[in-house]
XYZ file of C-alpha atoms in Angstrom:
379
model
C 128.740 83.819 101.647
C 128.837 86.897 103.882
C 125.627 87.525 105.783
C 123.952 90.668 104.427
C 120.361 91.762 104.989
C 118.748 94.228 102.580
C 119.185 97.159 104.959
C 122.917 96.536 105.063
C 123.112 96.164 101.293
C 121.492 99.575 100.896
C 123.902 101.117 103.401
C 126.895 99.473 101.700
C 125.874 100.738 98.286
C 125.550 104.277 99.635
C 128.844 104.188 101.578
C 130.742 102.823 98.601
C 129.256 105.338 96.162
C 130.331 108.240 98.368
C 133.751 106.698 98.953
C 134.463 106.030 95.279
C 133.333 109.511 94.259
C 135.607 111.162 96.801
C 138.631 108.927 96.262
C 138.519 109.573 92.518
C 139.154 113.252 93.243
C 141.728 112.634 95.975
C 143.705 110.186 93.820
C 144.402 112.927 91.287
C 144.856 115.737 93.796
C 147.400 113.874 95.964
C 149.183 112.018 93.162
C 152.581 113.552 93.917
C 152.496 112.666 97.606
C 152.787 109.843 100.103
C 150.197 110.966 102.671
C 150.144 110.087 106.346
C 147.623 112.581 107.736
C 145.869 115.771 106.677
C 145.700 119.293 108.085
C 142.907 121.663 107.163
C 141.684 119.059 104.721
C 144.993 118.748 102.833
C 147.241 115.677 102.791
C 150.794 116.030 104.054
C 153.690 114.405 102.166
C 155.963 111.882 103.853
C 158.029 111.569 100.658
C 159.487 114.939 101.582
C 159.716 114.630 105.352
C 160.277 110.941 106.288
C 160.634 108.467 103.441
C 161.261 105.533 105.817
C 158.053 106.116 107.799
C 156.252 102.849 108.497
C 152.915 103.833 106.914
C 154.329 104.847 103.545
C 152.888 101.867 101.670
C 149.282 102.419 102.674
C 148.654 105.197 100.143
C 149.645 103.086 97.146
C 147.868 100.140 98.745
C 144.692 102.192 99.022
C 144.982 103.152 95.370
C 145.463 99.510 94.348
C 142.385 98.524 96.334
C 140.389 101.152 94.475
C 141.860 99.996 91.161
C 141.058 96.340 91.890
C 137.380 97.262 92.131
C 137.017 100.023 89.538
C 139.810 99.325 86.995
C 140.122 103.101 86.772
C 143.586 104.065 85.527
C 143.635 107.193 87.689
C 144.004 104.960 90.734
C 146.658 102.841 89.025
C 148.711 105.871 88.016
C 148.663 107.278 91.548
C 149.556 103.898 93.044
C 152.554 103.467 90.758
C 153.719 107.001 91.439
C 153.557 106.435 95.198
C 155.634 103.300 94.781
C 158.269 105.204 92.775
C 158.487 107.843 95.489
C 158.966 105.077 98.062
C 161.965 103.697 96.122
C 164.160 106.247 97.892
C 163.627 104.429 101.184
C 165.844 101.611 99.879
C 168.716 104.125 99.910
C 168.548 104.250 103.730
C 168.937 100.585 104.609
C 170.002 101.189 108.212
C 166.735 103.038 108.874
C 164.482 100.204 107.684
C 162.601 98.101 110.198
C 160.061 95.294 110.501
C 157.356 97.449 108.900
C 158.794 96.861 105.428
C 155.738 94.628 104.978
C 153.418 97.584 105.414
C 155.662 99.647 103.162
C 156.191 97.373 100.156
C 153.770 94.452 100.282
C 150.864 96.884 99.962
C 152.530 98.946 97.241
C 154.970 96.986 95.068
C 153.486 93.649 96.101
C 149.988 94.687 95.129
C 151.314 96.136 91.884
C 152.903 92.838 90.902
C 149.869 90.758 91.809
C 147.471 93.012 89.903
C 149.592 93.944 86.879
C 152.448 91.426 86.691
C 155.097 94.170 86.939
C 158.376 92.296 87.493
C 160.250 95.327 88.819
C 157.608 95.649 91.511
C 158.010 91.950 92.302
C 161.745 92.468 92.720
C 161.215 95.335 95.170
C 158.864 93.225 97.240
C 161.374 90.381 97.350
C 164.061 92.793 98.546
C 161.679 93.893 101.293
C 161.038 90.266 102.251
C 164.761 89.647 102.579
C 165.059 92.677 104.864
C 162.252 91.397 107.064
C 163.700 87.884 107.201
C 167.093 89.278 108.211
C 165.531 90.698 111.367
C 164.665 87.235 112.658
C 166.510 86.174 115.821
C 167.372 82.535 115.180
C 168.054 81.659 118.829
C 165.056 83.436 120.311
C 162.456 82.897 117.533
C 161.103 86.404 117.009
C 161.404 89.209 114.467
C 162.817 92.283 116.140
C 160.737 95.389 115.675
C 163.078 98.343 115.715
C 166.757 99.221 115.448
C 169.194 99.999 118.250
C 170.879 97.946 120.961
C 168.439 99.127 123.620
C 165.472 97.528 121.787
C 167.227 94.484 120.360
C 164.938 92.110 122.247
C 161.667 93.859 121.409
C 158.852 92.366 119.358
C 155.494 94.056 118.812
C 152.072 92.719 117.883
C 152.044 94.886 114.741
C 154.456 92.465 113.056
C 151.634 89.955 112.606
C 150.534 92.259 109.792
C 154.010 92.328 108.231
C 154.687 88.598 108.022
C 152.254 88.023 105.122
C 155.124 89.461 103.069
C 157.164 86.399 104.054
C 154.343 83.975 103.250
C 154.092 85.531 99.799
C 157.859 85.486 99.188
C 158.048 81.878 100.341
C 155.613 80.880 97.594
C 157.246 83.085 94.970
C 160.704 81.651 95.627
C 159.632 78.151 96.654
C 161.603 78.743 99.846
C 160.083 77.186 102.965
C 162.579 78.989 105.195
C 160.756 82.277 104.736
C 157.441 80.684 105.705
C 159.151 79.027 108.674
C 160.383 82.407 109.914
C 156.861 83.803 109.635
C 155.269 80.895 111.497
C 157.943 80.917 114.203
C 157.199 84.577 114.857
C 153.451 83.946 114.774
C 153.837 81.081 117.252
C 155.743 83.418 119.562
C 152.995 86.055 119.261
C 150.336 83.533 120.241
C 152.387 82.623 123.301
C 153.777 85.995 124.412
C 151.554 88.730 122.956
C 148.033 87.302 123.076
C 146.699 86.913 126.598
C 144.354 84.173 127.766
C 141.317 86.473 127.621
C 142.033 87.574 124.035
C 143.538 90.939 124.955
C 147.004 91.820 123.716
C 150.430 92.917 124.913
C 151.745 95.552 122.521
C 155.493 95.252 123.240
C 157.285 92.189 124.584
C 160.946 92.365 125.531
C 162.714 89.024 125.072
C 165.993 87.600 126.245
C 167.919 87.735 122.967
C 169.514 84.342 123.599
C 166.631 82.253 124.916
C 163.556 84.149 123.750
C 162.126 84.140 127.260
C 160.001 87.137 128.199
C 162.016 89.696 130.164
C 159.198 92.204 130.597
C 156.114 93.712 128.996
C 156.091 97.352 127.875
C 152.943 99.443 127.580
C 153.762 100.779 124.140
C 150.991 102.833 122.596
C 148.313 101.815 125.074
C 147.356 103.293 128.423
C 149.615 100.943 130.408
C 151.420 97.627 130.131
C 148.395 95.846 131.608
C 145.804 97.562 129.418
C 144.820 96.717 125.849
C 145.638 99.136 123.052
C 142.779 98.683 120.603
C 144.773 98.957 117.377
C 147.161 96.342 118.739
C 144.130 94.165 119.377
C 143.013 94.806 115.794
C 146.477 93.850 114.475
C 146.059 90.589 116.379
C 142.576 89.893 114.993
C 143.554 90.501 111.377
C 147.122 89.218 111.650
C 146.186 85.835 113.105
C 143.494 85.126 110.526
C 145.939 86.097 107.775
C 148.432 83.587 109.151
C 145.673 80.993 109.103
C 144.815 81.817 105.496
C 148.452 81.405 104.463
C 149.199 78.262 106.495
C 145.893 76.582 107.447
C 147.272 76.035 110.974
C 144.269 75.617 113.262
C 145.895 77.399 116.197
C 145.952 80.623 114.187
C 142.224 80.418 113.501
C 141.627 79.692 117.179
C 143.677 82.764 118.130
C 141.805 84.888 115.604
C 138.489 83.843 117.121
C 139.712 84.519 120.662
C 141.013 87.993 119.873
C 137.966 88.789 117.737
C 135.570 87.869 120.535
C 137.462 90.129 122.934
C 137.455 92.999 120.429
C 133.736 92.688 119.733
C 132.691 92.527 123.380
C 134.665 95.640 124.224
C 133.520 97.547 121.140
C 129.882 96.924 122.025
C 130.340 98.924 125.238
C 130.843 102.122 123.232
C 128.373 101.366 120.408
C 131.251 100.258 118.166
C 133.035 103.607 118.364
C 136.341 102.051 119.357
C 138.371 103.526 122.199
C 142.127 103.998 121.904
C 142.558 101.499 124.730
C 139.856 99.132 125.918
C 141.028 99.644 129.504
C 141.603 103.390 129.426
C 140.075 105.659 132.113
C 136.423 106.568 131.605
C 137.363 110.229 131.217
C 138.505 111.802 129.011
C 137.228 109.689 126.124
C 139.647 109.063 123.260
C 138.710 107.077 120.160
C 140.722 105.407 117.433
C 138.712 104.935 114.258
C 141.600 103.046 112.625
C 141.334 100.188 115.108
C 137.696 99.590 114.269
C 138.130 99.450 110.500
C 141.209 97.222 110.730
C 139.385 94.803 113.022
C 136.400 94.806 110.653
C 138.647 93.475 107.884
C 139.821 90.663 110.125
C 136.282 89.795 111.242
C 135.132 89.524 107.631
C 137.960 87.106 106.875
C 137.204 85.035 109.994
C 133.608 84.772 108.814
C 134.788 82.808 105.772
C 136.320 80.022 107.885
C 133.803 79.379 110.668
C 130.332 77.749 110.764
C 127.421 79.773 109.412
C 126.016 80.890 112.774
C 129.411 82.210 113.849
C 129.998 83.770 110.452
C 126.791 85.751 110.819
C 127.923 87.138 114.184
C 131.359 88.191 112.906
C 129.914 89.766 109.772
C 127.316 91.691 111.779
C 130.021 92.946 114.158
C 132.159 94.090 111.214
C 129.199 95.932 109.700
C 128.456 97.573 113.039
C 132.054 98.805 113.246
C 131.885 100.148 109.699
C 128.511 101.796 110.208
C 129.794 103.494 113.353
C 132.763 104.752 111.331
C 130.522 105.941 108.512
C 128.133 107.748 110.855
C 130.638 109.288 113.261
C 134.054 109.588 111.628
C 133.797 109.774 107.823
C 134.257 112.921 105.760
C 132.842 112.441 102.253
C 133.488 116.037 101.179
C 135.217 115.790 97.800
C 137.154 118.993 98.480
C 139.047 117.509 101.435
C 141.648 114.748 101.236
C 141.067 112.551 104.299
C 138.208 110.068 104.356
C 138.253 108.591 107.877
C 138.764 111.053 110.722
C 139.399 110.556 114.452
C 142.362 108.212 114.285
C 144.712 108.252 117.260
C 148.339 107.174 117.212
C 148.579 106.242 120.888
C 146.984 106.918 124.244
C 147.980 110.525 125.054
C 149.946 109.964 128.243
C 152.260 112.941 127.795
C 150.931 115.119 124.998
C 148.033 115.532 122.613
C 149.915 115.031 119.356
C 148.345 112.474 117.074
C 144.979 112.388 118.860
C 141.740 112.361 116.839
C 143.427 113.011 113.499
C 142.941 111.465 110.057
C 145.517 108.696 109.424
C 146.022 107.078 106.025
C 145.569 103.498 107.214
C 142.114 104.435 108.465
C 141.148 105.206 104.864
C 142.906 102.048 103.668
C 141.162 99.621 106.024
C 137.767 101.289 105.594
C 137.979 100.844 101.829
C 139.336 97.312 102.195
C 136.451 96.321 104.463
C 133.834 97.837 102.148
C 135.334 95.882 99.252
C 135.200 92.643 101.232
C 131.495 93.240 101.835
C 131.023 93.968 98.135
C 132.532 90.575 97.301
C 135.873 91.780 95.954
C 138.212 88.795 96.370
C 141.574 90.561 96.011
C 143.428 89.876 99.284
C 146.123 92.537 99.335
C 147.897 90.763 102.189
């Protein structure tokens, strides 16, 4: 049972009421789109500009989360439409990447698990086969991106994609898919997660041996810093691997990364920085990191002793309250819900800094639903 005092129950009820009211309007207004961000309060449409973009499953996933709680057909209709728009990405196989989990497990995969749609199941299985094909058998990692110059690269984000393989393994009764997922997760524990619970975003491997060639800074401030959304991927990704496998080392890693995330979030009153080791000035936040981590903390709380569970639940609530108070836009006439997301530390330019990003909305809603007791695990 998640730890909730009356004050938090009152806050949760208010936050959810405002969220549901707004999302009901947005679901209808943005039905013909696959949003990534919003400008002047209006969603853009990645279905028109970049159908293979890695976030293109979050919109349908968000709609399925709303549907799982409300059973409102407006959310279902928008979710299915987003999935149909995403079908065109299958026509560009050479552009697909390890983020097919984000793209289809949250859209077609959620559709199948909530409605039993067999065509959606088939799409998700195709996506799983694409992800499995990216596994380097000799070096034991799933390569992130395409191109010879990044053939040896793995990134921490993939911990959130491998639940697709755990699901497909069960659907097909094929242990090989689960073995690929666990091999990659084992590598991430060794090469991406540092001893103090911080995280390397990009690891370059020797493609033959799997040995670490070098660490790349990726979307953080530097290669020795800690990009907060990467840390959040680690928190949530490791506990998801534990849920799907019951391997104790994954729970241990989840606890280690969660403790690091919490301690660093406290320093800024749970308004999460883009990088936990960024310079003190200027200050850049990433709201998406906080809400993603909150989801992971709430799952960790289910698998640890009661005193620890209380601490993780309280930290998750603090992250969500900080988001609600500082970054949320509940205006029903605008499309984005969670503002102040940041794609990466702005080393060279200011693009993608303090903008609404669709996965911020997704994880905020997912975390609120976890607190409400909704037991649909979309991953």
